Amino acid sequence: MVLSVETQISGDVFILHCEGRIVYGDECAVLRERVVSILTGSPKIVVNLAGVDHIDSEGLGMLVGHLVSARNRGGELKLASPGTRVKDLLRRTNLDTIFRVYANNDEAVAAFRKQIA
């Protein structure tokens, strides 16, 4: 299944709604290109994983790389709405201790506002 990514903007935060699988190949390339283009303008990104049913090691590595890039620009890449399978993967790989994971977009965007205050 090809990964589709839709972009929504909330203030200065970009929200990427992902649908499909984040795996090696074209799927990772789609998300990689979108995040790279956003990082040039805003380092505040939420990746909504509600529609993602599988992430492989390439996908995890790409997300970690983008997290580092966002932090190097003074921002953050947050994850929102992961399903049970993705949540379990993040826990098993200990990436739930690296990423800030939120139940929904509103909580993730609000967390950016709290960082400023």
CSV table of N, CA, C and O in Angstrom, one decimal:
chain,number,residue,atom,x,y,z
A,1,MET,N,0.8,-1.2,0.0
A,1,MET,CA,0.0,0.0,0.0
A,1,MET,C,0.9,1.2,0.0
A,1,MET,O,1.8,1.4,0.8
A,2,VAL,N,0.6,2.1,-0.9
A,2,VAL,CA,1.4,3.4,-1.0
A,2,VAL,C,1.0,4.3,0.1
A,2,VAL,O,-0.1,4.4,0.5
A,3,LEU,N,2.0,5.0,0.7
A,3,LEU,CA,1.8,5.9,1.8
A,3,LEU,C,1.3,7.2,1.2
A,3,LEU,O,1.8,7.8,0.3
A,4,SER,N,0.2,7.7,1.7
A,4,SER,CA,-0.3,9.0,1.4
A,4,SER,C,-0.1,9.9,2.6
A,4,SER,O,-0.3,9.5,3.7
A,5,VAL,N,0.2,11.2,2.3
A,5,VAL,CA,0.5,12.1,3.3
A,5,VAL,C,-0.2,13.4,3.0
A,5,VAL,O,0.0,14.0,2.0
A,6,GLU,N,-1.1,13.8,3.9
A,6,GLU,CA,-1.8,15.1,3.8
A,6,GLU,C,-1.3,16.1,4.8
A,6,GLU,O,-1.0,15.7,6.0
A,7,THR,N,-1.1,17.3,4.4
A,7,THR,CA,-0.6,18.3,5.3
A,7,THR,C,-1.7,19.3,5.8
A,7,THR,O,-2.5,19.7,5.0
A,8,GLN,N,-1.6,19.6,7.1
A,8,GLN,CA,-2.5,20.5,7.7
A,8,GLN,C,-1.6,21.5,8.5
A,8,GLN,O,-0.6,21.1,9.0
A,9,ILE,N,-2.0,22.7,8.6
A,9,ILE,CA,-1.3,23.7,9.4
A,9,ILE,C,-2.1,24.2,10.5
A,9,ILE,O,-3.2,24.6,10.4
A,10,SER,N,-1.5,24.3,11.7
A,10,SER,CA,-2.1,24.8,12.9
A,10,SER,C,-1.1,25.8,13.5
A,10,SER,O,-0.2,25.5,14.2
A,11,GLY,N,-1.3,27.1,13.2
A,11,GLY,CA,-0.4,28.2,13.6
A,11,GLY,C,0.9,28.0,12.9
A,11,GLY,O,1.0,28.0,11.7
A,12,ASP,N,2.0,27.7,13.6
A,12,ASP,CA,3.3,27.5,13.0
A,12,ASP,C,3.7,26.0,13.1
A,12,ASP,O,4.9,25.6,12.9
A,13,VAL,N,2.7,25.1,13.3
A,13,VAL,CA,2.9,23.7,13.4
A,13,VAL,C,2.4,23.0,12.2
A,13,VAL,O,1.2,23.2,11.8
A,14,PHE,N,3.2,22.2,11.6
A,14,PHE,CA,2.7,21.4,10.4
A,14,PHE,C,2.3,20.0,10.9
A,14,PHE,O,3.0,19.4,11.7
A,15,ILE,N,1.1,19.6,10.5
A,15,ILE,CA,0.6,18.2,10.9
A,15,ILE,C,0.5,17.4,9.7
A,15,ILE,O,-0.1,17.8,8.7
A,16,LEU,N,1.2,16.3,9.7
A,16,LEU,CA,1.2,15.4,8.5
A,16,LEU,C,0.4,14.1,8.9
A,16,LEU,O,0.7,13.4,9.8
A,17,HIS,N,-0.7,14.0,8.2
A,17,HIS,CA,-1.6,12.8,8.3
A,17,HIS,C,-1.1,11.7,7.4
A,17,HIS,O,-1.2,11.9,6.2
A,18,CYS,N,-0.7,10.6,8.0
A,18,CYS,CA,-0.1,9.5,7.2
A,18,CYS,C,-1.1,8.4,7.1
A,18,CYS,O,-1.8,8.0,8.1
A,19,GLU,N,-1.2,7.8,5.9
A,19,GLU,CA,-2.2,6.7,5.7
A,19,GLU,C,-1.4,5.6,4.9
A,19,GLU,O,-0.9,5.9,3.8
A,20,GLY,N,-1.3,4.4,5.4
A,20,GLY,CA,-0.6,3.4,4.8
A,20,GLY,C,0.6,2.8,5.6
A,20,GLY,O,0.4,2.7,6.8
A,21,ARG,N,1.7,2.5,5.0
A,21,ARG,CA,2.8,1.9,5.7
A,21,ARG,C,4.1,2.8,5.5
A,21,ARG,O,4.3,3.3,4.4
A,22,ILE,N,4.8,2.9,6.5
A,22,ILE,CA,6.1,3.6,6.5
A,22,ILE,C,7.2,2.6,6.4
A,22,ILE,O,7.7,2.1,7.4
A,23,VAL,N,7.5,2.2,5.2
A,23,VAL,CA,8.5,1.1,5.0
A,23,VAL,C,9.5,1.5,3.9
A,23,VAL,O,9.3,2.5,3.2
A,24,TYR,N,10.6,0.7,3.8
A,24,TYR,CA,11.6,0.9,2.8
A,24,TYR,C,11.0,1.1,1.4
A,24,TYR,O,10.2,0.4,1.0
A,25,GLY,N,11.6,2.1,0.7
A,25,GLY,CA,11.2,2.3,-0.7
A,25,GLY,C,10.4,3.6,-0.9
A,25,GLY,O,10.7,4.6,-0.2
A,26,ASP,N,9.5,3.5,-1.8
A,26,ASP,CA,8.7,4.7,-2.2
A,26,ASP,C,7.9,5.3,-1.0
A,26,ASP,O,7.8,6.5,-0.9
A,27,GLU,N,7.5,4.5,-0.1
A,27,GLU,CA,6.7,5.0,1.0
A,27,GLU,C,7.5,5.9,1.9
A,27,GLU,O,7.1,7.0,2.3
A,28,CYS,N,8.8,5.5,2.2
A,28,CYS,CA,9.6,6.3,3.0
A,28,CYS,C,10.0,7.6,2.2
A,28,CYS,O,10.1,8.7,2.8
A,29,ALA,N,10.2,7.5,0.9
A,29,ALA,CA,10.6,8.6,0.1
A,29,ALA,C,9.5,9.7,0.2
A,29,ALA,O,9.8,10.9,0.2
A,30,VAL,N,8.2,9.3,0.1
A,30,VAL,CA,7.1,10.3,0.1
A,30,VAL,C,7.2,11.1,1.4
A,30,VAL,O,7.1,12.3,1.4
A,31,LEU,N,7.3,10.4,2.6
A,31,LEU,CA,7.3,11.1,3.8
A,31,LEU,C,8.6,11.9,4.0
A,31,LEU,O,8.6,13.1,4.5
A,32,ARG,N,9.7,11.4,3.6
A,32,ARG,CA,11.0,12.0,3.7
A,32,ARG,C,11.0,13.4,2.9
A,32,ARG,O,11.4,14.4,3.5
A,33,GLU,N,10.5,13.3,1.7
A,33,GLU,CA,10.5,14.6,0.9
A,33,GLU,C,9.6,15.6,1.5
A,33,GLU,O,9.9,16.8,1.6
A,34,ARG,N,8.5,15.2,2.1
A,34,ARG,CA,7.5,16.1,2.7
A,34,ARG,C,8.2,16.8,3.9
A,34,ARG,O,8.1,18.0,4.1
A,35,VAL,N,8.8,16.0,4.8
A,35,VAL,CA,9.4,16.5,6.0
A,35,VAL,C,10.5,17.4,5.7
A,35,VAL,O,10.7,18.5,6.3
A,36,VAL,N,11.4,17.0,4.7
A,36,VAL,CA,12.5,17.9,4.4
A,36,VAL,C,12.1,19.2,3.9
A,36,VAL,O,12.6,20.3,4.2
A,37,SER,N,11.0,19.3,3.0
A,37,SER,CA,10.5,20.5,2.5
A,37,SER,C,9.9,21.4,3.7
A,37,SER,O,10.1,22.6,3.6
A,38,ILE,N,9.3,20.8,4.6
A,38,ILE,CA,8.7,21.5,5.8
A,38,ILE,C,9.8,22.1,6.7
A,38,ILE,O,9.8,23.2,7.2
A,39,LEU,N,10.9,21.3,6.9
A,39,LEU,CA,11.9,21.7,7.8
A,39,LEU,C,12.6,22.9,7.4
A,39,LEU,O,13.2,23.7,8.2
A,40,THR,N,12.6,23.2,6.1
A,40,THR,CA,13.3,24.5,5.7
A,40,THR,C,12.5,25.7,6.2
A,40,THR,O,13.1,26.8,6.3
A,41,GLY,N,11.2,25.5,6.4
A,41,GLY,CA,10.4,26.7,6.9
A,41,GLY,C,10.0,26.6,8.4
A,41,GLY,O,10.0,27.7,9.0
A,42,SER,N,9.7,25.4,8.9
A,42,SER,CA,9.3,25.3,10.3
A,42,SER,C,9.8,24.0,10.9
A,42,SER,O,9.6,23.0,10.3
A,43,PRO,N,10.4,24.1,12.0
A,43,PRO,CA,10.9,22.9,12.6
A,43,PRO,C,9.9,22.2,13.6
A,43,PRO,O,10.3,21.4,14.4
A,44,LYS,N,8.6,22.7,13.5
A,44,LYS,CA,7.6,22.1,14.4
A,44,LYS,C,6.7,21.2,13.6
A,44,LYS,O,5.9,21.7,12.8
A,45,ILE,N,6.8,19.9,13.8
A,45,ILE,CA,6.1,19.0,13.0
A,45,ILE,C,5.4,17.9,13.9
A,45,ILE,O,6.0,17.4,14.8
A,46,VAL,N,4.1,17.6,13.5
A,46,VAL,CA,3.4,16.5,14.2
A,46,VAL,C,3.2,15.5,13.1
A,46,VAL,O,2.6,15.8,12.0
A,47,VAL,N,3.6,14.2,13.3
A,47,VAL,CA,3.3,13.2,12.4
A,47,VAL,C,2.1,12.3,13.0
A,47,VAL,O,2.3,11.7,14.0
A,48,ASN,N,1.0,12.4,12.3
A,48,ASN,CA,-0.2,11.7,12.8
A,48,ASN,C,-0.1,10.3,12.2
A,48,ASN,O,-0.2,10.1,11.0
A,49,LEU,N,-0.1,9.3,13.1
A,49,LEU,CA,0.1,7.9,12.7
A,49,LEU,C,-1.2,7.1,12.7
A,49,LEU,O,-1.1,5.8,12.6
A,50,ALA,N,-2.3,7.7,12.9
A,50,ALA,CA,-3.6,7.0,13.0
A,50,ALA,C,-3.9,6.0,11.9
A,50,ALA,O,-4.4,4.9,12.1
A,51,GLY,N,-3.5,6.4,10.7
A,51,GLY,CA,-3.7,5.6,9.5
A,51,GLY,C,-2.5,4.7,9.1
A,51,GLY,O,-2.6,4.1,8.0
A,52,VAL,N,-1.5,4.6,10.0
A,52,VAL,CA,-0.4,3.8,9.7
A,52,VAL,C,-0.5,2.4,10.4
A,52,VAL,O,-0.6,2.4,11.6
A,53,ASP,N,-0.4,1.3,9.6
A,53,ASP,CA,-0.5,0.0,10.3
A,53,ASP,C,0.8,-0.7,10.4
A,53,ASP,O,0.9,-1.7,11.1
A,54,HIS,N,1.9,-0.2,9.7
A,54,HIS,CA,3.2,-0.9,9.8
A,54,HIS,C,4.3,0.1,9.6
A,54,HIS,O,4.2,1.0,8.7
A,55,ILE,N,5.4,0.0,10.4
A,55,ILE,CA,6.6,0.8,10.2
A,55,ILE,C,7.7,-0.2,10.3
A,55,ILE,O,7.8,-1.0,11.3
A,56,ASP,N,8.6,-0.2,9.3
A,56,ASP,CA,9.8,-1.1,9.4
A,56,ASP,C,11.0,-0.3,9.9
A,56,ASP,O,10.9,0.9,10.2
A,57,SER,N,12.2,-1.0,9.9
A,57,SER,CA,13.4,-0.3,10.4
A,57,SER,C,13.8,0.9,9.7
A,57,SER,O,14.3,1.9,10.2
A,58,GLU,N,13.6,0.9,8.3
A,58,GLU,CA,13.9,2.0,7.5
A,58,GLU,C,13.0,3.2,7.9
A,58,GLU,O,13.5,4.3,8.0
A,59,GLY,N,11.7,2.9,8.1
A,59,GLY,CA,10.8,4.0,8.5
A,59,GLY,C,11.1,4.5,9.9
A,59,GLY,O,11.1,5.8,10.1
A,60,LEU,N,11.5,3.7,10.8
A,60,LEU,CA,11.9,4.1,12.2
A,60,LEU,C,13.1,5.0,12.1
A,60,LEU,O,13.2,6.1,12.7
A,61,GLY,N,14.1,4.5,11.3
A,61,GLY,CA,15.3,5.3,11.2
A,61,GLY,C,15.1,6.7,10.6
A,61,GLY,O,15.7,7.7,11.0
A,62,MET,N,14.2,6.7,9.6
A,62,MET,CA,13.9,8.0,8.9
A,62,MET,C,13.3,8.9,9.9
A,62,MET,O,13.6,10.1,10.0
A,63,LEU,N,12.3,8.4,10.7
A,63,LEU,CA,11.6,9.3,11.7
A,63,LEU,C,12.6,9.8,12.8
A,63,LEU,O,12.6,11.0,13.1
A,64,VAL,N,13.5,9.0,13.2
A,64,VAL,CA,14.6,9.4,14.2
A,64,VAL,C,15.4,10.5,13.5
A,64,VAL,O,15.8,11.5,14.2
A,65,GLY,N,15.8,10.3,12.3
A,65,GLY,CA,16.7,11.3,11.6
A,65,GLY,C,16.0,12.6,11.5
A,65,GLY,O,16.6,13.7,11.7
A,66,HIS,N,14.7,12.6,11.2
A,66,HIS,CA,13.9,13.9,11.1
A,66,HIS,C,13.7,14.5,12.5
A,66,HIS,O,13.7,15.7,12.6
A,67,LEU,N,13.6,13.7,13.5
A,67,LEU,CA,13.5,14.2,14.9
A,67,LEU,C,14.8,15.0,15.2
A,67,LEU,O,14.8,16.1,15.7
A,68,VAL,N,15.9,14.4,14.9
A,68,VAL,CA,17.2,15.0,15.1
A,68,VAL,C,17.4,16.3,14.3
A,68,VAL,O,17.8,17.4,14.8
A,69,SER,N,17.0,16.3,13.1
A,69,SER,CA,17.0,17.5,12.2
A,69,SER,C,16.1,18.6,12.8
A,69,SER,O,16.5,19.8,12.8
A,70,ALA,N,14.9,18.3,13.2
A,70,ALA,CA,14.0,19.3,13.8
A,70,ALA,C,14.6,19.9,15.0
A,70,ALA,O,14.6,21.1,15.2
A,71,ARG,N,15.2,19.0,15.9
A,71,ARG,CA,15.8,19.5,17.2
A,71,ARG,C,17.0,20.4,16.9
A,71,ARG,O,17.2,21.4,17.6
A,72,ASN,N,17.8,20.1,15.8
A,72,ASN,CA,18.9,20.9,15.5
A,72,ASN,C,18.5,22.3,15.0
A,72,ASN,O,19.3,23.2,15.0
A,73,ARG,N,17.3,22.4,14.5
A,73,ARG,CA,16.7,23.7,14.1
A,73,ARG,C,15.9,24.4,15.2
A,73,ARG,O,15.2,25.3,14.9
A,74,GLY,N,16.0,23.8,16.4
A,74,GLY,CA,15.3,24.4,17.5
A,74,GLY,C,13.8,24.0,17.6
A,74,GLY,O,13.0,24.6,18.3
A,75,GLY,N,13.4,23.0,16.9
A,75,GLY,CA,12.0,22.5,16.9
A,75,GLY,C,11.9,21.1,17.5
A,75,GLY,O,12.7,20.6,18.3
A,76,GLU,N,10.9,20.4,17.0
A,76,GLU,CA,10.6,19.0,17.5
A,76,GLU,C,9.7,18.3,16.4
A,76,GLU,O,9.0,19.0,15.7
A,77,LEU,N,9.8,17.0,16.4
A,77,LEU,CA,8.9,16.2,15.6
A,77,LEU,C,8.2,15.3,16.6
A,77,LEU,O,8.8,14.6,17.4
A,78,LYS,N,6.9,15.5,16.7
A,78,LYS,CA,6.1,14.7,17.7
A,78,LYS,C,5.2,13.7,16.9
A,78,LYS,O,4.9,14.0,15.8
A,79,LEU,N,4.9,12.7,17.6
A,79,LEU,CA,4.0,11.6,17.0
A,79,LEU,C,2.6,11.7,17.6
A,79,LEU,O,2.5,11.9,18.9
A,80,ALA,N,1.6,11.5,16.8
A,80,ALA,CA,0.2,11.6,17.4
A,80,ALA,C,-0.6,10.4,16.9
A,80,ALA,O,-0.3,9.9,15.8
A,81,SER,N,-1.5,9.9,17.7
A,81,SER,CA,-2.5,8.9,17.4
A,81,SER,C,-1.9,7.6,16.8
A,81,SER,O,-2.5,7.0,15.9
A,82,PRO,N,-0.8,7.1,17.4
A,82,PRO,CA,-0.4,5.8,16.9
A,82,PRO,C,-1.4,4.7,17.3
A,82,PRO,O,-1.9,4.7,18.4
A,83,GLY,N,-1.6,3.7,16.4
A,83,GLY,CA,-2.4,2.6,16.7
A,83,GLY,C,-1.7,1.6,17.6
A,83,GLY,O,-0.5,1.8,17.9
A,84,THR,N,-2.4,0.6,18.1
A,84,THR,CA,-1.8,-0.3,19.0
A,84,THR,C,-0.6,-1.0,18.5
A,84,THR,O,0.4,-1.1,19.2
A,85,ARG,N,-0.6,-1.4,17.3
A,85,ARG,CA,0.6,-2.1,16.7
A,85,ARG,C,1.8,-1.1,16.6
A,85,ARG,O,2.9,-1.5,17.0
A,86,VAL,N,1.6,0.1,16.2
A,86,VAL,CA,2.7,1.1,16.1
A,86,VAL,C,3.2,1.5,17.5
A,86,VAL,O,4.4,1.6,17.8
A,87,LYS,N,2.2,1.7,18.5
A,87,LYS,CA,2.6,2.0,19.9
A,87,LYS,C,3.5,0.9,20.4
A,87,LYS,O,4.5,1.1,21.1
A,88,ASP,N,3.1,-0.4,20.2
A,88,ASP,CA,3.8,-1.5,20.7
A,88,ASP,C,5.3,-1.5,20.1
A,88,ASP,O,6.2,-1.8,20.8
A,89,LEU,N,5.4,-1.2,18.8
A,89,LEU,CA,6.7,-1.2,18.1
A,89,LEU,C,7.5,-0.1,18.7
A,89,LEU,O,8.7,-0.3,19.0
A,90,LEU,N,7.0,1.1,19.0
A,90,LEU,CA,7.7,2.1,19.6
A,90,LEU,C,8.2,1.7,21.0
A,90,LEU,O,9.3,2.0,21.4
A,91,ARG,N,7.4,1.0,21.7
A,91,ARG,CA,7.7,0.6,23.1
A,91,ARG,C,8.8,-0.5,23.0
A,91,ARG,O,9.8,-0.4,23.8
A,92,ARG,N,8.7,-1.5,22.1
A,92,ARG,CA,9.7,-2.6,22.0
A,92,ARG,C,11.0,-2.1,21.6
A,92,ARG,O,12.0,-2.6,22.0
A,93,THR,N,11.1,-1.0,20.8
A,93,THR,CA,12.4,-0.4,20.4
A,93,THR,C,12.9,0.7,21.3
A,93,THR,O,13.9,1.3,21.0
A,94,ASN,N,12.1,1.0,22.3
A,94,ASN,CA,12.4,2.0,23.3
A,94,ASN,C,12.4,3.4,22.6
A,94,ASN,O,12.9,4.4,23.2
A,95,LEU,N,11.8,3.5,21.5
A,95,LEU,CA,11.7,4.8,20.8
A,95,LEU,C,10.6,5.7,21.5
A,95,LEU,O,10.5,6.9,21.3
A,96,ASP,N,9.7,5.1,22.3
A,96,ASP,CA,8.7,5.8,23.0
A,96,ASP,C,9.4,6.7,24.1
A,96,ASP,O,8.8,7.6,24.6
A,97,THR,N,10.7,6.4,24.4
A,97,THR,CA,11.4,7.3,25.3
A,97,THR,C,12.1,8.4,24.6
A,97,THR,O,12.6,9.4,25.2
A,98,ILE,N,12.2,8.3,23.3
A,98,ILE,CA,12.9,9.3,22.5
A,98,ILE,C,11.9,10.3,21.9
A,98,ILE,O,12.1,11.5,22.0
A,99,PHE,N,10.8,9.8,21.3
A,99,PHE,CA,9.8,10.6,20.7
A,99,PHE,C,8.8,11.0,21.8
A,99,PHE,O,8.5,10.3,22.7
A,100,ARG,N,8.2,12.2,21.6
A,100,ARG,CA,7.0,12.6,22.4
A,100,ARG,C,5.8,12.1,21.7
A,100,ARG,O,5.6,12.5,20.5
A,101,VAL,N,5.0,11.3,22.3
A,101,VAL,CA,3.9,10.6,21.6
A,101,VAL,C,2.6,11.1,22.3
A,101,VAL,O,2.5,11.1,23.6
A,102,TYR,N,1.6,11.6,21.5
A,102,TYR,CA,0.4,12.1,22.0
A,102,TYR,C,-0.8,11.4,21.5
A,102,TYR,O,-0.7,10.8,20.4
A,103,ALA,N,-1.9,11.4,22.2
A,103,ALA,CA,-3.1,10.7,21.8
A,103,ALA,C,-3.8,11.3,20.6
A,103,ALA,O,-4.4,10.6,19.8
A,104,ASN,N,-3.6,12.6,20.3
A,104,ASN,CA,-4.2,13.2,19.2
A,104,ASN,C,-3.4,14.5,18.8
A,104,ASN,O,-2.5,14.9,19.5
A,105,ASN,N,-3.8,15.1,17.6
A,105,ASN,CA,-3.2,16.3,17.1
A,105,ASN,C,-3.3,17.4,18.1
A,105,ASN,O,-2.3,18.2,18.2
A,106,ASP,N,-4.4,17.6,18.7
A,106,ASP,CA,-4.6,18.8,19.5
A,106,ASP,C,-3.7,18.8,20.7
A,106,ASP,O,-3.1,19.8,21.1
A,107,GLU,N,-3.5,17.6,21.3
A,107,GLU,CA,-2.5,17.5,22.4
A,107,GLU,C,-1.1,17.8,22.0
A,107,GLU,O,-0.3,18.5,22.7
A,108,ALA,N,-0.7,17.3,20.8
A,108,ALA,CA,0.6,17.5,20.3
A,108,ALA,C,0.9,19.0,20.0
A,108,ALA,O,1.9,19.5,20.4
A,109,VAL,N,-0.1,19.6,19.3
A,109,VAL,CA,0.0,21.1,19.0
A,109,VAL,C,0.1,21.9,20.3
A,109,VAL,O,0.9,22.8,20.5
A,110,ALA,N,-0.8,21.5,21.3
A,110,ALA,CA,-0.8,22.2,22.6
A,110,ALA,C,0.5,22.1,23.3
A,110,ALA,O,1.0,23.1,23.9
A,111,ALA,N,1.2,21.0,23.1
A,111,ALA,CA,2.5,20.8,23.8
A,111,ALA,C,3.5,21.8,23.2
A,111,ALA,O,4.4,22.2,23.9
A,112,PHE,N,3.4,22.1,21.9
A,112,PHE,CA,4.3,23.1,21.3
A,112,PHE,C,4.1,24.5,22.0
A,112,PHE,O,5.0,25.2,22.3
A,113,ARG,N,2.8,24.8,22.2
A,113,ARG,CA,2.5,26.1,22.9
A,113,ARG,C,3.0,26.2,24.3
A,113,ARG,O,3.5,27.2,24.7
A,114,LYS,N,3.0,25.0,25.0
A,114,LYS,CA,3.5,25.0,26.4
A,114,LYS,C,5.0,25.2,26.4
A,114,LYS,O,5.5,25.7,27.4
A,115,GLN,N,5.7,24.7,25.4
A,115,GLN,CA,7.2,24.8,25.4
A,115,GLN,C,7.6,26.3,25.3
A,115,GLN,O,8.6,26.7,25.8
A,116,ILE,N,6.7,27.1,24.7
A,116,ILE,CA,7.0,28.5,24.5
A,116,ILE,C,6.8,29.3,25.8
A,116,ILE,O,7.5,30.1,26.2
A,117,ALA,N,5.7,28.9,26.5
A,117,ALA,CA,5.3,29.6,27.8
A,117,ALA,C,6.3,29.4,28.9
A,117,ALA,O,7.1,28.6,29.0
